[in-house]
PDB file of C-alpha atoms in Angstrom:
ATOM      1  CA  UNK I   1     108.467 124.411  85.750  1.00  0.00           C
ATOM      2  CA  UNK I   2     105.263 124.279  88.193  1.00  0.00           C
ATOM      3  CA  UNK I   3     104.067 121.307  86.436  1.00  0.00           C
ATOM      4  CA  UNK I   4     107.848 119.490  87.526  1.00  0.00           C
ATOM      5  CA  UNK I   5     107.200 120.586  91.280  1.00  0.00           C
ATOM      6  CA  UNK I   6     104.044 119.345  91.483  1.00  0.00           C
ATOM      7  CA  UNK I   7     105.181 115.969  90.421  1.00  0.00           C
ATOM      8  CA  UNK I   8     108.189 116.232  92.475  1.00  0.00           C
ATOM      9  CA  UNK I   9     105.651 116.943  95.352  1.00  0.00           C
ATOM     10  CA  UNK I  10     103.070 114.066  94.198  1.00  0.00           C
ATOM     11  CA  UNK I  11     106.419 111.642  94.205  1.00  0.00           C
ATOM     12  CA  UNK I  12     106.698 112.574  98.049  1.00  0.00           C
ATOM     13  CA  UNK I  13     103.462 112.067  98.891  1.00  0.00           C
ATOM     14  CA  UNK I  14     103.558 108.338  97.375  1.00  0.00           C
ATOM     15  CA  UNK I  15     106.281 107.443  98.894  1.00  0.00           C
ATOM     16  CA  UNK I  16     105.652 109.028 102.069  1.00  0.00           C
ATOM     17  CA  UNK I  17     109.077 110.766 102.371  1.00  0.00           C
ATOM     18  CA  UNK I  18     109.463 114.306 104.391  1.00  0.00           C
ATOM     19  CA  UNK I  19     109.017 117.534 101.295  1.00  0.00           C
ATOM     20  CA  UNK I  20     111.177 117.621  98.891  1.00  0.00           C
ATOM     21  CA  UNK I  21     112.712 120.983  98.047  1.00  0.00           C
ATOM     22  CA  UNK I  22     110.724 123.369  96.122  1.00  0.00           C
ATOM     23  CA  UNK I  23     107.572 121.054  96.796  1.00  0.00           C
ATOM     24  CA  UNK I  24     104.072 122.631  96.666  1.00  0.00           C
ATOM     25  CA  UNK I  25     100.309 121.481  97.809  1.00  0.00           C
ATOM     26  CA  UNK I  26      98.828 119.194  94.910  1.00  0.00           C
ATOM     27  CA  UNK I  27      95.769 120.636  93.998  1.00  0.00           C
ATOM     28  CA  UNK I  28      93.041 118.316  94.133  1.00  0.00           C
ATOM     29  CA  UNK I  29      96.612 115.028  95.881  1.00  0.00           C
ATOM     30  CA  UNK I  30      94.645  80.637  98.063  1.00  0.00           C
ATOM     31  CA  UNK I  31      95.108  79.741  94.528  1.00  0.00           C
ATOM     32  CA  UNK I  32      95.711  76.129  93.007  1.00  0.00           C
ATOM     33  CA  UNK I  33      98.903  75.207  92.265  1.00  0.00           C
ATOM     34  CA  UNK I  34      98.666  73.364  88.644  1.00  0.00           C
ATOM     35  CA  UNK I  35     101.979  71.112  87.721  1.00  0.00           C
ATOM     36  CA  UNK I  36     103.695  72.572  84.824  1.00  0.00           C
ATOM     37  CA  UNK I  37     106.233  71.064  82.511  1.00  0.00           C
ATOM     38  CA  UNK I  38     108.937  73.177  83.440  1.00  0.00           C
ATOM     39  CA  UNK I  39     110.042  74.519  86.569  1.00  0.00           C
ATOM     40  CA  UNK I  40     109.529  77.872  87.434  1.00  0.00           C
ATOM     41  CA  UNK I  41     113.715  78.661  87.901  1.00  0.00           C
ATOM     42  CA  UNK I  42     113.526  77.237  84.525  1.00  0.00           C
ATOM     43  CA  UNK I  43     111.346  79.935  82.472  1.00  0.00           C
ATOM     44  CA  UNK I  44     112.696  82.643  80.295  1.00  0.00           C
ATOM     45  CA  UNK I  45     111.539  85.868  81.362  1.00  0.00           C
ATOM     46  CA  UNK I  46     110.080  86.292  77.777  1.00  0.00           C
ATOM     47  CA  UNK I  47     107.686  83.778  78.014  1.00  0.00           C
ATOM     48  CA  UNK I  48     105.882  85.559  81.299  1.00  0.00           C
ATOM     49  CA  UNK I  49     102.363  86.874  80.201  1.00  0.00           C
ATOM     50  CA  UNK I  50     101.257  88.004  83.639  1.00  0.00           C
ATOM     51  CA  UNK I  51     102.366  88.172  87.305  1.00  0.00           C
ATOM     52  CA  UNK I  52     100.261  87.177  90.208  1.00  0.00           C
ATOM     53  CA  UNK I  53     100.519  88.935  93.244  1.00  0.00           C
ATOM     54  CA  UNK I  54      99.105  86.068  95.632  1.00  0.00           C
ATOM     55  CA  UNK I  55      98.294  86.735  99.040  1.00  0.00           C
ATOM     56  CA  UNK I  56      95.762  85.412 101.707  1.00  0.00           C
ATOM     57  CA  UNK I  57      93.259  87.782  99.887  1.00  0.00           C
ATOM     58  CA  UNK I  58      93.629  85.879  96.500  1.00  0.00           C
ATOM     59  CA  UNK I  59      95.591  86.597  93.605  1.00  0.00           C
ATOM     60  CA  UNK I  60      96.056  89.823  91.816  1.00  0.00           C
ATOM     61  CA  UNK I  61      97.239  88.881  88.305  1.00  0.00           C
ATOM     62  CA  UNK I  62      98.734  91.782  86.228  1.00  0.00           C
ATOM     63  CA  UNK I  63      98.822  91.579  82.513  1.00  0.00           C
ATOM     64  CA  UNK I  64     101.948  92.874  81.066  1.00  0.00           C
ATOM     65  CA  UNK I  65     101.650  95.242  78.815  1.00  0.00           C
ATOM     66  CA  UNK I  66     105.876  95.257  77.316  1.00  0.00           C
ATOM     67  CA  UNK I  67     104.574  97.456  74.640  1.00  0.00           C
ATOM     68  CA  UNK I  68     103.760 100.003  76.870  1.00  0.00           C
ATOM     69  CA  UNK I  69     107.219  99.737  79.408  1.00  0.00           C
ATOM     70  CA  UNK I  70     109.539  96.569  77.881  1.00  0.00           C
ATOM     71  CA  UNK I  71     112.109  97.197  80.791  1.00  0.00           C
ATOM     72  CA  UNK I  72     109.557  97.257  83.795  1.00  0.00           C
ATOM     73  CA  UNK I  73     107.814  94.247  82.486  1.00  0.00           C
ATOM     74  CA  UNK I  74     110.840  92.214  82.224  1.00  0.00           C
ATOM     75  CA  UNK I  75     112.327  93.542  85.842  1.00  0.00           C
ATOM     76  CA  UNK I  76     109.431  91.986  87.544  1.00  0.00           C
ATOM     77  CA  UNK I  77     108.794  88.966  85.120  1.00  0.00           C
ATOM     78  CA  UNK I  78     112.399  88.013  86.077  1.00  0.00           C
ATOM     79  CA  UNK I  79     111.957  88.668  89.618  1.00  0.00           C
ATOM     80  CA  UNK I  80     108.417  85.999  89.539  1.00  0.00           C
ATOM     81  CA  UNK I  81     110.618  83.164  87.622  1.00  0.00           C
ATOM     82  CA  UNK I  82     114.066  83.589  89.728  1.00  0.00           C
ATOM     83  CA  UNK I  83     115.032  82.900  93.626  1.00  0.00           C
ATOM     84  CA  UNK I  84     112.962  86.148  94.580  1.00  0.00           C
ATOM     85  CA  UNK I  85     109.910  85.195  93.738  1.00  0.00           C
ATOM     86  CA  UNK I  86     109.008  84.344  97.109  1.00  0.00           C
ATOM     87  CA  UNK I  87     109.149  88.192  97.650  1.00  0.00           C
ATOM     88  CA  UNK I  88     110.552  88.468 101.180  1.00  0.00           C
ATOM     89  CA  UNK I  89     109.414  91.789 102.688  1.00  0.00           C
ATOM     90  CA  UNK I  90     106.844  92.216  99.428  1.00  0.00           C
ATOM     91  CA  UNK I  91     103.333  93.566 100.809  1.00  0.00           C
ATOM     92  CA  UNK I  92     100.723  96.178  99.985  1.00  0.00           C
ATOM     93  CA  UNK I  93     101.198  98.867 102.826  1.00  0.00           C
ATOM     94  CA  UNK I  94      98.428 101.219 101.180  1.00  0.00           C
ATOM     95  CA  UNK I  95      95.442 101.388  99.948  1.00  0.00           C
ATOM     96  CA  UNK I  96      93.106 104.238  99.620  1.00  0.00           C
ATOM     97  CA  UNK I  97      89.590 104.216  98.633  1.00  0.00           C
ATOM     98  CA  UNK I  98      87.737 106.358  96.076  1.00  0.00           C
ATOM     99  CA  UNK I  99      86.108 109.087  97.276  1.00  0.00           C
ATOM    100  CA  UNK I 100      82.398 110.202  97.193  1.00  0.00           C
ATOM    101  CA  UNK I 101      82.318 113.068  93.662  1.00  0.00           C
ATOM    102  CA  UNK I 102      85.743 111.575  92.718  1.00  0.00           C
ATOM    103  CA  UNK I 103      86.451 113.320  89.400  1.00  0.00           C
ATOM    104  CA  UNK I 104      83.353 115.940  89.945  1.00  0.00           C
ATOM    105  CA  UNK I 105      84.895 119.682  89.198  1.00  0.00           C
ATOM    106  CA  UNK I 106      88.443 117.964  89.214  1.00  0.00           C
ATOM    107  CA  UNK I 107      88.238 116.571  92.476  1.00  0.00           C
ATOM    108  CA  UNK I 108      91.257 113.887  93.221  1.00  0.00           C
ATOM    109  CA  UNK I 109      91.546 112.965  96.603  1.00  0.00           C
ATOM    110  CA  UNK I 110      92.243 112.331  99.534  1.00  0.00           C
ATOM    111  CA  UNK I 111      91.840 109.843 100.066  1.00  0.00           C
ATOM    112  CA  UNK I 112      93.923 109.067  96.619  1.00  0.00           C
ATOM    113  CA  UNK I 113      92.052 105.470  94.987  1.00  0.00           C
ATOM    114  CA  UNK I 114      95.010 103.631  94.674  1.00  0.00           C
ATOM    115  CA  UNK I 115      96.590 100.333  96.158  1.00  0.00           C
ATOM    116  CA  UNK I 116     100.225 100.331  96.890  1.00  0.00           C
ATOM    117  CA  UNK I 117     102.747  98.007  97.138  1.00  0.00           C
ATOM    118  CA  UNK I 118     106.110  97.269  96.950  1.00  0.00           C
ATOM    119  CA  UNK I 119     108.939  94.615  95.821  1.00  0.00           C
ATOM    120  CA  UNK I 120     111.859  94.871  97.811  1.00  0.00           C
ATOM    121  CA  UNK I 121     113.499  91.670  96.574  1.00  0.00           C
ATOM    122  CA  UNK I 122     113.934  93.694  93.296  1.00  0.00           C
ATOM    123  CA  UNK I 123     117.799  93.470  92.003  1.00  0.00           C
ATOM    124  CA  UNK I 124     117.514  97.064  89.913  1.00  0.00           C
ATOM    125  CA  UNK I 125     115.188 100.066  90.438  1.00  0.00           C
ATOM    126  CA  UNK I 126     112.546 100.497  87.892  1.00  0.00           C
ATOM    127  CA  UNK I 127     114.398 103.570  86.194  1.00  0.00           C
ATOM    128  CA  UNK I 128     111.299 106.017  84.525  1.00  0.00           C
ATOM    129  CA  UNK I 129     109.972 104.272  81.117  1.00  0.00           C
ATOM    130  CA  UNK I 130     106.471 105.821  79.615  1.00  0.00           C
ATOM    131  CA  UNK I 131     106.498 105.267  76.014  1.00  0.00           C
ATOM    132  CA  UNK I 132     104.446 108.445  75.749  1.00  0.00           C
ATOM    133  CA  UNK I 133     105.834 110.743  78.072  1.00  0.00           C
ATOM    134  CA  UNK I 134     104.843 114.211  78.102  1.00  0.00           C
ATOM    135  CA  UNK I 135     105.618 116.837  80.511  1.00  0.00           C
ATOM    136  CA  UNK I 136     102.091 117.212  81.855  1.00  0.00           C
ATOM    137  CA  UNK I 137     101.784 120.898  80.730  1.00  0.00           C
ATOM    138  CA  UNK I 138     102.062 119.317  76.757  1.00  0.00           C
ATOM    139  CA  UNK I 139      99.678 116.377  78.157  1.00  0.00           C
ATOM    140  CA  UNK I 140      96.878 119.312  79.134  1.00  0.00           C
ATOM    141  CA  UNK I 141      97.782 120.969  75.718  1.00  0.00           C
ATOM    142  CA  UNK I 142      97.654 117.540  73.675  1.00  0.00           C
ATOM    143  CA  UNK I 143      94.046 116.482  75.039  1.00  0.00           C
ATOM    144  CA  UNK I 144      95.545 113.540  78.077  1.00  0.00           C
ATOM    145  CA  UNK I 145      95.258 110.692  75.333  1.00  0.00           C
ATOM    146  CA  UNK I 146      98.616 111.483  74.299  1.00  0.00           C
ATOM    147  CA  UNK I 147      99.687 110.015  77.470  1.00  0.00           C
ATOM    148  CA  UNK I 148     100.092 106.859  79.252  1.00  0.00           C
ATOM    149  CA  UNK I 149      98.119 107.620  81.890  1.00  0.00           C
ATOM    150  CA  UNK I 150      96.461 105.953  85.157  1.00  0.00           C
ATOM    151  CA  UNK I 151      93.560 104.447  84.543  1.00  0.00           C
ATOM    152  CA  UNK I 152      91.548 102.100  86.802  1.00  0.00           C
ATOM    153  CA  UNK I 153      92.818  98.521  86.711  1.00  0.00           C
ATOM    154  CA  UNK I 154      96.222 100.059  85.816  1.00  0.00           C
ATOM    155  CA  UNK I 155      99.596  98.887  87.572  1.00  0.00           C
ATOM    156  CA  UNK I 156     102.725 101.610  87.373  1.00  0.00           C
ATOM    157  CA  UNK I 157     105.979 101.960  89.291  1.00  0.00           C
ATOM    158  CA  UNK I 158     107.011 104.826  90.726  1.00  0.00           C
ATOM    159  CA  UNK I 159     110.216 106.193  88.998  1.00  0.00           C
ATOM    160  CA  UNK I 160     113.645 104.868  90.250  1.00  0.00           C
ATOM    161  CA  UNK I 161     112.089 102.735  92.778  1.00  0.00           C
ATOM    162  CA  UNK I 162     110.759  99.176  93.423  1.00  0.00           C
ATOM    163  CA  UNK I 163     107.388 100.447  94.335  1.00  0.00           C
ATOM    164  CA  UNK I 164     104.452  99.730  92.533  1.00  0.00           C
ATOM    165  CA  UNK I 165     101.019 100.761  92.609  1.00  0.00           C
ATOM    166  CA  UNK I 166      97.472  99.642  91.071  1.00  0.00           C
ATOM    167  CA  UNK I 167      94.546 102.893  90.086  1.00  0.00           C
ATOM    168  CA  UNK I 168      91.526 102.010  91.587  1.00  0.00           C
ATOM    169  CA  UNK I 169      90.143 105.079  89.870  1.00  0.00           C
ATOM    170  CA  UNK I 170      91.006 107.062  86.107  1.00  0.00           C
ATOM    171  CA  UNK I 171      94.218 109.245  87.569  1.00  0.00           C
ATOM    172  CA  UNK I 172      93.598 111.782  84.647  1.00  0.00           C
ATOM    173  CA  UNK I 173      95.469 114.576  86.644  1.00  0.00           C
ATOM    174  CA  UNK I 174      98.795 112.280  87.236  1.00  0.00           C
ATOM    175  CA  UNK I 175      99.281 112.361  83.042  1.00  0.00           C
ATOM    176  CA  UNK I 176     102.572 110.815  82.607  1.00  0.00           C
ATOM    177  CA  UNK I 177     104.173 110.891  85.611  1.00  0.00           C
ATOM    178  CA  UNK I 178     104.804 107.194  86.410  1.00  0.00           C
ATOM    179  CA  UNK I 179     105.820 103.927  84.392  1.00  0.00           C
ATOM    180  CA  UNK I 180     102.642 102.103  83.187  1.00  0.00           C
ATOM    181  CA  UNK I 181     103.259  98.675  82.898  1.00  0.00           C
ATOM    182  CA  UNK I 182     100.600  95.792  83.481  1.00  0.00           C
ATOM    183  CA  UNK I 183      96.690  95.725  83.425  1.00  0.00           C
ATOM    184  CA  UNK I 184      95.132  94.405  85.961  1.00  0.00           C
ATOM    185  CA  UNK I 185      92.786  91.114  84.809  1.00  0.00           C
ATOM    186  CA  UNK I 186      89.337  92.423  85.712  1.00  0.00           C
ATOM    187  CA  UNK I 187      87.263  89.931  87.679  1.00  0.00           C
ATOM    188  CA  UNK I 188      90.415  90.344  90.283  1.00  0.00           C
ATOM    189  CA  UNK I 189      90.486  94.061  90.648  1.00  0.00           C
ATOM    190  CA  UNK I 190      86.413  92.705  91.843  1.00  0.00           C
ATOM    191  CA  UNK I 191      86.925  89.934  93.559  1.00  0.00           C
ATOM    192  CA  UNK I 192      90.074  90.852  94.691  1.00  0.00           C
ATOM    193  CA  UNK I 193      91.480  94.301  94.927  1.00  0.00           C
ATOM    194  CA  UNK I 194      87.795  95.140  96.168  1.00  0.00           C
ATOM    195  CA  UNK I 195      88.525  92.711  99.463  1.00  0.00           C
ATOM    196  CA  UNK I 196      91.712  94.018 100.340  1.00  0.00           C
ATOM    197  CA  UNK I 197      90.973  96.213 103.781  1.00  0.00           C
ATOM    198  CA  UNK I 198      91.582 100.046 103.905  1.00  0.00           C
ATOM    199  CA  UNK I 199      91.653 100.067 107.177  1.00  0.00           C
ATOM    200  CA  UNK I 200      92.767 100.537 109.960  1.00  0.00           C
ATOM    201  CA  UNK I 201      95.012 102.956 108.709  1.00  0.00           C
ATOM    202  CA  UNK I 202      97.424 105.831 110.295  1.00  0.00           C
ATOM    203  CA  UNK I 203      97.280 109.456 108.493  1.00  0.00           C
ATOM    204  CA  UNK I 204     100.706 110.717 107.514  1.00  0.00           C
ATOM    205  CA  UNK I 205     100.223 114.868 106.855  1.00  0.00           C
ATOM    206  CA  UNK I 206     103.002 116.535 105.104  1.00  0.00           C
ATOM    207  CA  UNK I 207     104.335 120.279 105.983  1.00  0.00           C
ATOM    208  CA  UNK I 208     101.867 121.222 102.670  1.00  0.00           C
ATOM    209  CA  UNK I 209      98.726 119.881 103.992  1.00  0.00           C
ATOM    210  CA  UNK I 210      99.067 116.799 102.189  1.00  0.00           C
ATOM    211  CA  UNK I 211      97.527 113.408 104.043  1.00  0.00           C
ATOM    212  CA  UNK I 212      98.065 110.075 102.834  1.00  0.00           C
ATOM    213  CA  UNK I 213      96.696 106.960 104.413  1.00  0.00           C
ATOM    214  CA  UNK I 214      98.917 104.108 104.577  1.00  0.00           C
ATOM    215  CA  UNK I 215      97.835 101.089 106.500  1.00  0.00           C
ATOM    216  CA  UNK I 216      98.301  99.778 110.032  1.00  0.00           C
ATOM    217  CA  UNK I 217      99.268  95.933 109.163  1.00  0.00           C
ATOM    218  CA  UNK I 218     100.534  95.384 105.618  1.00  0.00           C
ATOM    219  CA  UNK I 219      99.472  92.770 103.541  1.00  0.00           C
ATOM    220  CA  UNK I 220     102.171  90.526 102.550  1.00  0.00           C
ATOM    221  CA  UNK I 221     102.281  88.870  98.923  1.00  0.00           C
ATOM    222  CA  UNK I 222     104.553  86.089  96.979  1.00  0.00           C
ATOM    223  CA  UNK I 223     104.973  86.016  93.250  1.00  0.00           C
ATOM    224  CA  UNK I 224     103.726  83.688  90.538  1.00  0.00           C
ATOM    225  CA  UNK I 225     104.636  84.000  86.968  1.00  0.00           C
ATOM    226  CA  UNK I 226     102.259  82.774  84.230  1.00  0.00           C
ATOM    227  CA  UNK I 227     102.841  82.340  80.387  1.00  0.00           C
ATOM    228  CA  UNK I 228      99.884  83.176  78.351  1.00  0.00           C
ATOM    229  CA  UNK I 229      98.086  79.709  78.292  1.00  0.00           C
ATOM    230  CA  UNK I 230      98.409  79.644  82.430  1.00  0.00           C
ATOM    231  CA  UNK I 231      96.676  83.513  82.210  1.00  0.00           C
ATOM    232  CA  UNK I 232      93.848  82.023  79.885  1.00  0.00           C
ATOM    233  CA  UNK I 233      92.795  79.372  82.329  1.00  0.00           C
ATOM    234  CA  UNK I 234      93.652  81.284  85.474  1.00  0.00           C
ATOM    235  CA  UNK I 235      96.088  78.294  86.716  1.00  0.00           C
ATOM    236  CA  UNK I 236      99.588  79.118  88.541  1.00  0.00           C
TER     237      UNK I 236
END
């Protein structure tokens, strides 16, 4: 039951919303276009290997893992190959760096290593899908690798929402909280993810004590889908 509030709290926190009931501190909280022979409005959603998240900083493209969270994967893959992917409203409105002794005697934050984002163009809400979900007293028990965890270079949504948000750290202490769905390709969570600014930021500090940093000017993003040969070659 403390293990639920916690995540009920850490769900808050993400999303930046007042406390929930029953919430308690967190201990430790331009690309070239290449001519294809198909349209885009005329892909199947199937055939998506990755989604690029292109903005003025470059593109981020995430690998999707449907293995891992079938549903999410095709929500979003859908999303890049229909009328939405132009992503109206889409933007990164967070992003936290890692701290100095991140991980050292359980240290997590803040500030939280994460970059955040969301798709408000979405049709559905990603609905909770973790192909190993544990509660995360059983994940502690089990040894963590039961669990489809955070890891850095890791994209998950955040249950029941079109928000996203990309580990720019191992989240160890989240176990299976959130819906794991795409891997990040790695020279962009360098070359990219690196570049996008933390700063300026505002502070927003919750009733427990809890600060999150969310930026001042978001960072707004389109969509690109890519099939498999398109991810190999880094062409959209």
């Amino acid at each position: 039951m403390i293990w639920t509030i916690h995540i009920v709290a850490l769900l808050c926190s993400l999303l930046g919303l007042r406390p929930c009931a029953g919430e308690v501190p967190r201990q430790g909280a331009f690309i070239t276009y290449s001519e294809v022979s198909r349209s885009r409005d005329e892909l199947d959603p199937g055939s998506i290997a990755a989604v690029a998240l292109v903005s003025t900083y470059g593109q981020i493209r995430l690998r999707l893992r449907r293995d891992w969270a079938p549903k999410a994967c095709e929500a979003i893959a859908a999303m890049a190959v229909g009328t939405s992917r132009e992503c109206s409203g889409c933007s990164f409105y967070r992003h936290e760096p890692v701290p100095l002794n991140w991980g050292v005697n359980g240290f997590s934050g803040p500030p939280y290593a994460l970059l955040q984002g969301g798709l408000p163009g979405m049709l559905s809400k990603v609905k909770m899908e973790n192909a190993k979900l544990l509660p995360v007293i059983w994940a502690w028990k089990l040894g963590m690798e039961q669990v489809m965890q955070i890891g850095r270079g890791t994209a998950a949504f955040i249950g029941d929402t079109s928000d996203f948000f990309i580990g720019t750290a191992d989240h160890t202490e989240w176990g299976g909280a959130f819906t794991v769905f795409a891997e990040v390709v790695a020279e962009d969570m360098a070359g990219v993810v690196s570049n996008i600014p933390v700063e300026p930021y505002r502070n927003s500090t919750d009733s427990y004590n809890i600060t999150t940093r969310w930026l001042l000017q978001s960072i707004p993003f389109t969509l690109q889908p890519l099939r498999l040969d398109e991810l190999s070659t880094g062409a959209v």
